[in-house]
Short mmCIF file of C-alpha atoms and ligand atoms in Angstrom, two decimals:
data_model
loop_
_atom_site.label_atom_id
_atom_site.label_comp_id
_atom_site.label_asym_id
_atom_site.label_seq_id
_atom_site.Cartn_x
_atom_site.Cartn_y
_atom_site.Cartn_z
CA UNK A 11 34.46 173.38 123.55
CA UNK A 12 33.14 174.38 120.23
CA UNK A 13 35.73 174.34 117.46
CA UNK A 14 36.49 177.65 115.67
CA UNK A 15 36.34 177.31 111.85
CA UNK A 16 37.95 179.38 109.03
CA UNK A 17 35.88 182.15 107.43
CA UNK A 18 33.88 180.83 104.51
CA UNK A 19 35.67 181.05 101.25
CA UNK A 20 39.01 181.67 102.97
CA UNK A 21 41.40 178.64 102.68
CA UNK A 22 44.32 177.44 104.53
CA UNK A 23 47.22 176.39 102.35
CA UNK A 24 48.38 173.27 104.14
CA UNK A 25 52.12 172.03 104.06
CA UNK A 26 51.40 169.35 101.68
CA UNK A 27 50.49 171.80 98.94
CA UNK A 28 52.63 174.84 99.79
CA UNK A 29 55.45 173.50 97.63
CA UNK A 30 53.61 173.53 94.42
CA UNK A 31 52.61 177.12 95.07
CA UNK A 32 56.26 178.00 95.92
CA UNK A 33 57.27 176.59 92.51
CA UNK A 34 54.68 178.57 90.64
CA UNK A 35 55.54 181.69 92.62
CA UNK A 36 59.20 181.19 91.82
CA UNK A 37 58.49 180.75 88.12
CA UNK A 38 56.37 183.89 87.97
CA UNK A 39 59.22 185.94 89.63
CA UNK A 40 61.68 184.54 87.17
CA UNK A 41 59.54 185.35 84.06
CA UNK A 42 58.59 188.93 85.16
CA UNK A 43 62.11 189.69 86.03
CA UNK A 44 63.35 188.67 82.74
CA UNK A 45 61.28 191.50 81.24
CA UNK A 46 62.44 193.98 83.81
CA UNK A 47 59.34 194.18 85.87
CA UNK A 48 59.88 195.22 89.43
CA UNK A 49 57.90 194.24 92.46
CA UNK A 50 55.48 196.52 94.29
CA UNK A 51 53.72 195.57 97.63
CA UNK A 52 50.86 197.89 98.78
CA UNK A 53 48.71 197.50 101.90
CA UNK A 54 45.82 195.02 102.09
CA UNK A 55 43.68 197.79 103.44
CA UNK A 56 42.80 200.92 101.40
CA UNK A 57 40.28 203.73 101.71
CA UNK A 58 36.97 202.60 100.23
CA UNK A 59 36.93 205.60 98.01
CA UNK A 60 39.84 204.32 96.13
CA UNK A 61 37.89 201.24 94.73
CA UNK A 62 34.65 203.23 94.19
CA UNK A 63 36.44 205.79 92.13
CA UNK A 64 38.56 203.32 90.18
CA UNK A 65 36.51 200.01 89.60
CA UNK A 66 33.40 201.96 89.30
CA UNK A 67 30.24 202.33 91.38
CA UNK A 68 28.08 200.14 89.01
CA UNK A 69 30.26 197.00 89.06
CA UNK A 70 29.63 193.70 90.88
CA UNK A 71 32.75 194.25 92.79
CA UNK A 72 31.76 197.61 94.31
CA UNK A 73 28.10 196.90 94.51
CA UNK A 74 28.21 193.63 96.41
CA UNK A 75 31.51 191.91 96.72
CA UNK A 76 33.61 194.29 98.97
CA UNK A 77 34.58 193.74 102.51
CA UNK A 78 34.08 197.32 103.76
CA UNK A 79 33.94 198.56 107.31
CA UNK A 80 34.36 201.86 109.36
CA UNK A 81 37.36 201.90 111.60
CA UNK A 82 37.20 203.42 115.03
CA UNK A 83 37.99 206.84 113.69
CA UNK A 84 35.05 206.59 111.26
CA UNK A 85 37.25 206.22 108.06
CA UNK A 86 35.52 203.72 105.65
CA UNK A 87 38.05 201.13 104.69
CA UNK A 88 38.13 198.08 102.42
CA UNK A 89 40.02 194.93 102.02
CA UNK A 90 41.51 195.25 98.48
CA UNK A 91 39.48 193.46 95.90
CA UNK A 92 42.22 193.82 93.28
CA UNK A 93 45.62 195.69 93.15
CA UNK A 94 45.82 197.87 90.02
CA UNK A 95 43.98 200.84 91.74
CA UNK A 96 46.57 200.56 94.73
CA UNK A 97 49.47 200.56 92.32
CA UNK A 98 48.20 203.73 90.66
CA UNK A 99 47.42 205.33 94.07
CA UNK A 100 50.92 204.46 95.29
CA UNK A 101 52.44 205.86 92.02
CA UNK A 102 50.63 209.19 92.40
CA UNK A 103 51.35 209.41 96.13
CA UNK A 104 55.16 208.83 95.77
CA UNK A 105 55.23 210.91 92.60
CA UNK A 106 56.78 208.11 90.42
CA UNK A 107 54.29 208.30 87.54
CA UNK A 108 54.29 211.63 85.98
CA UNK A 109 56.73 211.71 82.92
CA UNK A 110 58.11 208.36 83.96
CA UNK A 111 57.90 204.85 82.84
CA UNK A 112 57.55 201.78 85.16
CA UNK A 113 57.10 198.09 84.78
CA UNK A 114 55.77 196.86 88.06
CA UNK A 115 54.51 193.47 89.20
CA UNK A 116 52.77 192.27 92.51
CA UNK A 117 51.49 189.08 94.10
CA UNK A 118 49.26 188.77 97.00
CA UNK A 119 45.82 188.19 98.53
CA UNK A 120 42.66 189.96 97.38
CA UNK A 121 39.16 189.72 98.98
CA UNK A 122 35.77 189.51 97.33
CA UNK A 123 32.68 188.43 98.96
CA UNK A 124 31.42 186.06 96.20
CA UNK A 125 29.70 182.72 96.23
CA UNK A 126 32.46 180.31 97.13
CA UNK A 127 32.80 177.52 94.77
CA UNK A 128 35.72 175.64 93.05
CA UNK A 129 37.99 178.23 91.65
CA UNK A 130 36.18 181.06 93.38
CA UNK A 131 37.05 182.15 96.71
CA UNK A 132 36.52 185.10 99.18
CA UNK A 133 40.32 185.34 99.69
CA UNK A 134 42.43 184.51 96.71
CA UNK A 135 45.91 185.35 95.29
CA UNK A 136 46.41 187.53 92.32
CA UNK A 137 49.56 188.13 90.47
CA UNK A 138 49.73 190.84 88.06
CA UNK A 139 51.90 193.24 86.03
CA UNK A 140 51.29 196.90 85.38
CA UNK A 141 53.20 198.96 82.69
CA UNK A 142 52.80 202.58 83.37
CA UNK A 143 53.80 205.42 81.01
CA UNK A 144 53.64 203.68 77.55
CA UNK A 145 50.74 204.20 75.21
CA UNK A 146 51.16 200.89 73.33
CA UNK A 147 50.76 198.95 71.26
CA UNK A 148 54.28 197.63 71.80
CA UNK A 149 53.84 197.36 75.43
CA UNK A 150 50.46 195.65 75.04
CA UNK A 151 52.02 193.01 73.02
CA UNK A 152 54.91 192.58 75.58
CA UNK A 153 52.35 192.17 78.38
CA UNK A 154 50.57 189.32 76.50
CA UNK A 155 54.11 187.94 75.72
CA UNK A 156 54.85 187.79 79.57
CA UNK A 157 51.65 185.79 79.88
CA UNK A 158 52.42 183.49 77.13
CA UNK A 159 55.96 182.90 78.36
CA UNK A 160 54.74 182.15 81.86
CA UNK A 161 52.24 179.53 80.58
CA UNK A 162 55.05 177.93 78.68
CA UNK A 163 57.33 178.08 81.54
CA UNK A 164 54.74 176.34 83.70
CA UNK A 165 54.18 173.71 80.98
CA UNK A 166 50.57 174.79 80.28
CA UNK A 167 49.26 174.31 76.75
CA UNK A 168 45.55 174.43 77.13
CA UNK A 169 45.01 178.25 77.53
CA UNK A 170 43.16 180.23 74.93
CA UNK A 171 43.77 184.00 74.46
CA UNK A 172 40.72 186.22 73.44
CA UNK A 173 41.34 189.80 72.59
CA UNK A 174 39.25 192.82 71.80
CA UNK A 175 39.50 196.63 71.89
CA UNK A 176 37.12 199.10 73.46
CA UNK A 177 38.45 201.93 71.14
CA UNK A 178 38.73 205.46 72.00
CA UNK A 179 36.21 207.39 74.07
CA UNK A 180 34.40 208.80 70.92
CA UNK A 181 33.74 205.57 69.20
CA UNK A 182 32.89 203.84 72.46
CA UNK A 183 30.38 206.56 73.00
CA UNK A 184 28.62 205.94 69.65
CA UNK A 185 28.73 202.22 70.35
CA UNK A 186 27.18 202.75 73.85
CA UNK A 187 24.20 204.56 72.31
CA UNK A 188 23.74 201.94 69.68
CA UNK A 189 23.81 199.19 72.37
CA UNK A 190 21.46 201.09 74.64
CA UNK A 191 18.86 201.57 71.88
CA UNK A 192 19.03 197.95 70.93
CA UNK A 193 18.93 196.53 74.48
CA UNK A 194 16.28 199.15 75.41
CA UNK A 195 13.67 197.37 73.30
CA UNK A 196 14.15 194.26 75.32
CA UNK A 197 14.45 195.83 78.69
CA UNK A 198 11.98 193.57 80.44
CA UNK A 199 13.77 190.54 79.19
CA UNK A 200 17.17 191.42 80.75
CA UNK A 201 18.28 190.11 84.03
CA UNK A 202 17.77 192.53 86.86
CA UNK A 203 21.45 193.73 87.10
CA UNK A 204 21.57 194.41 83.36
CA UNK A 205 18.22 196.32 83.55
CA UNK A 206 19.82 198.65 86.20
CA UNK A 207 23.01 198.93 84.08
CA UNK A 208 21.21 199.75 80.82
CA UNK A 209 20.98 203.46 81.58
CA UNK A 210 24.32 204.29 83.12
CA UNK A 211 26.77 201.64 81.87
CA UNK A 212 25.36 199.54 79.11
CA UNK A 213 28.67 198.14 77.95
CA UNK A 214 28.91 196.25 81.35
CA UNK A 215 25.89 194.15 80.07
CA UNK A 216 28.12 192.49 77.60
CA UNK A 217 29.92 191.02 80.58
CA UNK A 218 26.81 189.56 81.98
CA UNK A 219 26.60 185.89 82.57
CA UNK A 220 22.74 185.60 82.70
CA UNK A 221 21.74 183.14 79.96
CA UNK A 222 18.61 185.14 78.81
CA UNK A 223 20.72 188.30 78.49
CA UNK A 224 23.59 186.43 76.69
CA UNK A 225 20.87 185.25 74.20
CA UNK A 226 19.71 188.79 73.50
CA UNK A 227 23.38 189.90 72.89
CA UNK A 228 23.83 187.53 70.12
CA UNK A 229 21.94 189.89 67.79
CA UNK A 230 23.31 193.20 69.38
CA UNK A 231 25.38 195.69 67.46
CA UNK A 232 28.97 194.84 67.10
CA UNK A 233 31.76 196.88 69.13
CA UNK A 234 34.28 196.28 66.55
CA UNK A 235 32.40 197.81 63.71
CA UNK A 236 32.25 201.19 65.67
CA UNK A 237 36.01 201.41 66.10
CA UNK A 238 37.97 203.55 63.68
CA UNK A 239 41.05 205.78 63.54
CA UNK A 240 44.10 205.12 65.73
CA UNK A 241 42.47 202.59 67.88
CA UNK A 242 41.57 200.44 64.87
CA UNK A 243 45.27 200.70 63.56
CA UNK A 244 46.79 200.02 66.95
CA UNK A 245 44.51 196.88 67.30
CA UNK A 246 45.71 195.73 63.86
CA UNK A 247 49.19 196.20 64.67
CA UNK A 248 48.83 194.43 67.95
CA UNK A 249 47.25 191.39 66.12
CA UNK A 250 50.18 191.39 63.69
CA UNK A 251 52.80 191.42 66.36
CA UNK A 252 50.97 188.55 68.11
CA UNK A 253 50.89 186.55 64.89
CA UNK A 254 54.42 187.18 64.02
CA UNK A 255 55.44 185.94 67.50
CA UNK A 256 53.49 182.77 67.20
CA UNK A 257 50.91 183.77 69.79
CA UNK A 258 47.50 182.33 68.91
CA UNK A 259 44.42 184.39 69.78
CA UNK A 260 40.78 184.87 68.99
CA UNK A 261 39.04 188.13 68.42
CA UNK A 262 35.86 188.33 70.57
CA UNK A 263 34.05 191.60 70.13
CA UNK A 264 31.92 191.00 73.15
CA UNK A 265 34.88 190.78 75.53
CA UNK A 266 34.72 193.70 78.05
CA UNK A 267 36.29 193.60 81.39
CA UNK A 268 34.44 193.65 84.67
CA UNK A 269 35.91 196.85 85.73
CA UNK A 270 35.19 200.33 84.47
CA UNK A 271 38.59 201.61 84.05
CA UNK A 272 39.57 199.86 80.73
CA UNK A 273 40.07 201.87 77.57
CA UNK A 274 41.66 200.36 74.53
CA UNK A 275 42.75 196.79 73.97
CA UNK A 276 41.37 194.07 76.44
CA UNK A 277 42.18 190.47 76.66
CA UNK A 278 41.67 187.23 78.73
CA UNK A 279 43.11 183.72 78.92
CA UNK A 280 40.69 180.88 79.62
CA UNK A 281 40.97 177.18 79.86
CA UNK A 282 38.61 174.14 79.74
CA UNK A 283 40.23 172.51 82.46
CA UNK A 284 38.58 174.51 85.28
CA UNK A 285 34.93 174.04 84.63
CA UNK A 286 32.78 177.13 85.22
CA UNK A 287 35.52 179.35 86.47
CA UNK A 288 37.56 179.27 83.36
CA UNK A 289 39.16 182.74 83.40
CA UNK A 290 42.84 182.41 84.46
CA UNK A 291 44.17 185.85 83.71
CA UNK A 292 42.74 188.97 82.30
CA UNK A 293 43.74 192.73 81.63
CA UNK A 294 43.98 195.51 79.08
CA UNK A 295 44.72 199.20 78.69
CA UNK A 296 43.44 201.62 81.30
CA UNK A 297 44.63 205.15 80.15
CA UNK A 298 42.08 206.98 82.10
CA UNK A 299 42.75 205.58 85.63
CA UNK A 300 45.58 207.80 86.60
CA UNK A 301 43.72 211.12 86.07
CA UNK A 302 40.51 209.52 87.45
CA UNK A 303 42.49 209.03 90.73
CA UNK A 304 43.81 212.48 90.65
CA UNK A 305 47.14 212.23 88.85
CA UNK A 306 48.39 213.77 85.62
CA UNK A 307 47.22 211.52 82.74
CA UNK A 308 49.60 208.65 82.22
CA UNK A 309 48.88 205.79 79.71
CA UNK A 310 48.91 202.34 81.35
CA UNK A 311 48.10 198.75 80.77
CA UNK A 312 48.43 195.36 82.63
CA UNK A 313 46.81 192.19 83.75
CA UNK A 314 45.82 190.18 86.77
CA UNK A 315 46.07 186.50 87.16
CA UNK A 316 44.23 184.27 89.65
CA UNK A 317 46.98 182.10 91.03
CA UNK A 318 44.58 179.43 92.58
CA UNK A 319 43.25 178.74 89.13
CA UNK A 320 46.82 178.89 87.68
CA UNK A 321 47.90 176.35 90.42
CA UNK A 322 45.12 174.18 89.48
CA UNK A 323 45.82 174.12 85.90
CA UNK A 324 49.50 173.46 86.68
CA UNK A 325 48.63 170.54 88.82
CA UNK A 326 46.41 168.89 86.38
CA UNK A 327 49.20 169.23 83.62
CA UNK A 328 51.37 165.93 83.85
CA UNK A 329 54.77 167.69 83.58
CA UNK A 330 54.21 169.55 86.78
CA UNK A 331 54.24 166.68 89.32
CA UNK A 332 57.02 167.40 91.62
CA UNK A 333 58.01 166.77 95.15
CA UNK A 334 58.65 168.32 98.56
CA UNK A 335 60.89 165.41 99.49
CA UNK A 336 63.93 166.07 101.44
CA UNK A 337 67.34 164.80 100.13
CA UNK A 338 68.41 163.36 103.49
CA UNK A 339 66.83 162.17 106.66
CA UNK A 340 69.10 162.22 109.82
CA UNK A 341 68.31 159.52 112.56
CA UNK A 342 69.53 160.45 115.96
CA UNK A 343 70.14 157.46 118.30
CA UNK A 344 71.37 157.71 121.94
CA UNK A 345 71.47 160.63 124.39
CA UNK A 346 74.83 161.96 123.57
CA UNK A 347 74.71 162.27 119.80
CA UNK A 348 72.04 165.07 119.45
CA UNK A 349 74.43 168.08 119.32
CA UNK A 350 76.72 166.27 116.92
CA UNK A 351 73.83 165.22 114.61
CA UNK A 352 72.43 168.79 114.52
CA UNK A 353 75.88 170.02 113.70
CA UNK A 354 76.11 167.55 110.82
CA UNK A 355 72.65 168.39 109.59
CA UNK A 356 73.72 172.07 109.35
CA UNK A 357 76.82 171.11 107.32
CA UNK A 358 74.61 169.30 104.79
CA UNK A 359 72.37 172.26 104.48
CA UNK A 360 75.48 174.50 104.03
CA UNK A 361 76.09 172.40 100.97
CA UNK A 362 72.58 172.93 99.70
CA UNK A 363 71.23 169.46 100.59
CA UNK A 364 67.72 169.52 101.99
CA UNK A 365 67.82 167.79 105.22
CA UNK A 366 65.34 166.83 108.01
CA UNK A 367 66.65 165.64 111.32
CA UNK A 368 64.51 163.46 113.47
CA UNK A 369 63.67 165.39 116.59
CA UNK A 370 61.91 164.01 119.56
CA UNK A 371 63.85 160.73 119.66
CA UNK A 372 62.24 157.28 119.13
CA UNK A 373 63.32 153.71 118.54
CA UNK A 374 65.56 153.22 115.45
CA UNK A 375 62.91 151.21 113.57
CA UNK A 376 60.49 154.07 113.89
CA UNK A 377 62.87 156.64 112.87
CA UNK A 378 63.85 154.58 109.86
CA UNK A 379 60.19 154.19 109.01
CA UNK A 380 59.72 158.02 109.21
CA UNK A 381 62.73 158.56 106.89
CA UNK A 382 61.22 156.15 104.49
CA UNK A 383 57.86 157.94 104.49
CA UNK A 384 59.43 161.32 104.08
CA UNK A 385 60.64 160.21 100.64
CA UNK A 386 64.22 161.09 101.36
CA UNK A 387 66.98 159.38 99.07
CA UNK A 388 69.43 158.90 101.86
CA UNK A 389 69.34 158.41 105.56
CA UNK A 390 72.32 159.42 107.81
CA UNK A 391 72.42 157.46 111.08
CA UNK A 392 74.16 159.07 114.06
CA UNK A 393 74.68 157.12 117.22
CA UNK A 394 76.92 157.30 120.23
CA UNK A 395 79.74 155.56 118.46
CA UNK A 396 79.46 157.89 115.51
CA UNK A 397 79.69 160.95 117.71
CA UNK A 398 82.51 159.76 119.68
CA UNK A 399 84.65 158.86 116.63
CA UNK A 400 83.77 161.58 114.35
CA UNK A 401 82.03 159.69 111.62
CA UNK A 402 78.44 159.02 110.41
CA UNK A 403 76.55 156.16 108.69
CA UNK A 404 75.00 156.75 105.37
CA UNK A 405 72.44 154.34 103.85
CA UNK A 406 70.38 154.50 100.78
CA UNK A 407 66.56 154.19 101.33
CA UNK A 408 65.76 153.90 97.55
CA UNK A 409 68.36 151.46 96.31
CA UNK A 410 70.02 148.50 98.02
CA UNK A 411 73.46 150.17 98.25
CA UNK A 412 74.36 148.80 101.76
CA UNK A 413 75.75 151.26 104.25
CA UNK A 414 78.82 153.32 104.35
CA UNK A 415 80.78 154.94 107.25
CA UNK A 416 81.86 158.37 106.22
CA UNK A 417 84.26 160.69 108.02
CA UNK A 418 82.52 163.80 109.29
CA UNK A 419 84.86 165.97 107.18
CA UNK A 420 83.85 164.28 104.00
CA UNK A 421 80.10 164.03 104.72
CA UNK A 422 78.86 166.91 102.54
CA UNK A 423 80.94 165.95 99.57
CA UNK A 424 80.07 162.31 99.83
CA UNK A 425 76.27 162.92 100.06
CA UNK A 426 76.45 165.31 97.05
CA UNK A 427 78.14 162.62 95.10
CA UNK A 428 75.64 159.74 96.28
CA UNK A 429 72.65 162.00 95.42
CA UNK A 430 73.89 162.74 92.03
CA UNK A 431 74.51 158.94 91.34
CA UNK A 432 71.08 158.01 92.62
CA UNK A 433 69.31 160.58 90.34
CA UNK A 434 70.83 159.03 87.29
P1 ATP B 15 35.43 186.26 86.90
O1 ATP B 15 34.74 186.49 85.63
O2 ATP B 15 35.87 184.80 87.05
O3 ATP B 15 34.58 186.69 88.09
P2 ATP B 15 36.76 188.70 87.04
O4 ATP B 15 36.49 189.33 85.69
O5 ATP B 15 35.98 189.12 88.18
O6 ATP B 15 36.77 187.01 86.94
P3 ATP B 15 39.32 189.96 87.31
O7 ATP B 15 38.78 190.92 88.32
O8 ATP B 15 39.79 190.38 85.99
O9 ATP B 15 38.25 188.70 87.30
O10 ATP B 15 40.59 189.16 87.93
C1 ATP B 15 41.65 188.58 87.34
C2 ATP B 15 41.72 187.03 87.60
O11 ATP B 15 41.56 186.92 89.00
C3 ATP B 15 40.40 186.23 87.09
O12 ATP B 15 40.65 185.94 85.68
C4 ATP B 15 40.44 185.01 87.99
O13 ATP B 15 41.44 184.13 87.52
C5 ATP B 15 40.93 185.57 89.21
N1 ATP B 15 39.75 185.75 90.17
C6 ATP B 15 38.83 186.71 90.11
N2 ATP B 15 38.01 186.43 91.25
C7 ATP B 15 38.30 185.45 91.89
C8 ATP B 15 37.92 184.84 92.85
N3 ATP B 15 36.81 185.14 93.60
N4 ATP B 15 38.49 183.61 93.40
C9 ATP B 15 39.60 183.11 92.61
N5 ATP B 15 40.15 183.83 91.64
C10 ATP B 15 39.48 184.87 91.20
MG1 MG B 16 34.35 188.33 89.26
#
């Protein structure tokens, strides 16, 4: 029979690698909790309209990357390509946005039909935070501190932070006109996507990855020279806060985000360690989104982080090498010791000791070989004599410590002490 394969760009996370993911996810939780962010979980499927209205019709995501289908009742549904819109949708629907303030975070799979390559998948995990109800720049700085703390916690040093501001609607309007006028002179030289965007959404062209367009943009009018008033002051204050906290950054006046809903400051962390897919985390302020989705206006800011890319950087940085080795492997010998062995393995786990029991029997030699391959520190051997007389035999797999007979009632204490000793 022909074998069935996974969908292109959608990967299995195999047991050998799930441990590193678990560790990264745990650190994410610890860091966001330490700032008072609370988890939100929204469905993987949303009405297509949600993304059209929030991300914007003229974006790569909405134009060509969404998994959209009609369900039997004729509703157009889409597998979420990102989660900010859903957080806002949930906030409006459950009435927890208006006149309130919330720090939210999420972690889960997103779906975009892009060309799969290293660091770019069709199902990928994003972790993100959203701060709803604060105008900034204090919370904008906090959001960048959350990221910075997480990178530090993960032992990552090779991330670069770039920041920019898109200003208020008025200054952005004037800039838009200036950019349109400039790029209009080179319409024929732009890549096809940028040509289409020139009339309706020229700022998005700054985000273009086409080399010929990039080249034209070098001489284009500068966004930051159009920003004034409160936006300018807020942006200066934000930079001052970052500097005072030792957070290094570069101002990049061409940085815009790929989604339409951003308004004030925007930022992105990149790394040289990932080749072409260098963006690890990106975000900014999106004060217009809540009202765009039908709620009372609420200021908001956040970021989204690609967890595959984060894990990849984490794995390439030396400090992160860890293990998913158990502490103890239990060998079970003879037909009458199975229940006794399972009971003692449970006792070890009660004491917080990671324990794998050899299921399915096998010769002693084979069981010991499996124990050795598992990377466990200690092996506990349980045969008929042990089970009949209420003791177990403990041997070290890593050091030549001989073997010791331990009374069943002392097992957990003994193993804890031995493990501590071996770790010295
Ligand atoms: P890129 O420029 O790499 O396409 P983006 O601007 O589309 O990124 P965002 O929508 O801001 O990305 O998503 C935030 C983060 O999610 C990115 O910085 C990246 O780390 C990750 N990400 C986005 N798309 C993918 C994907 N297809 N596969 C894996 N990670 C992704
Ligand atoms: Mg993209």
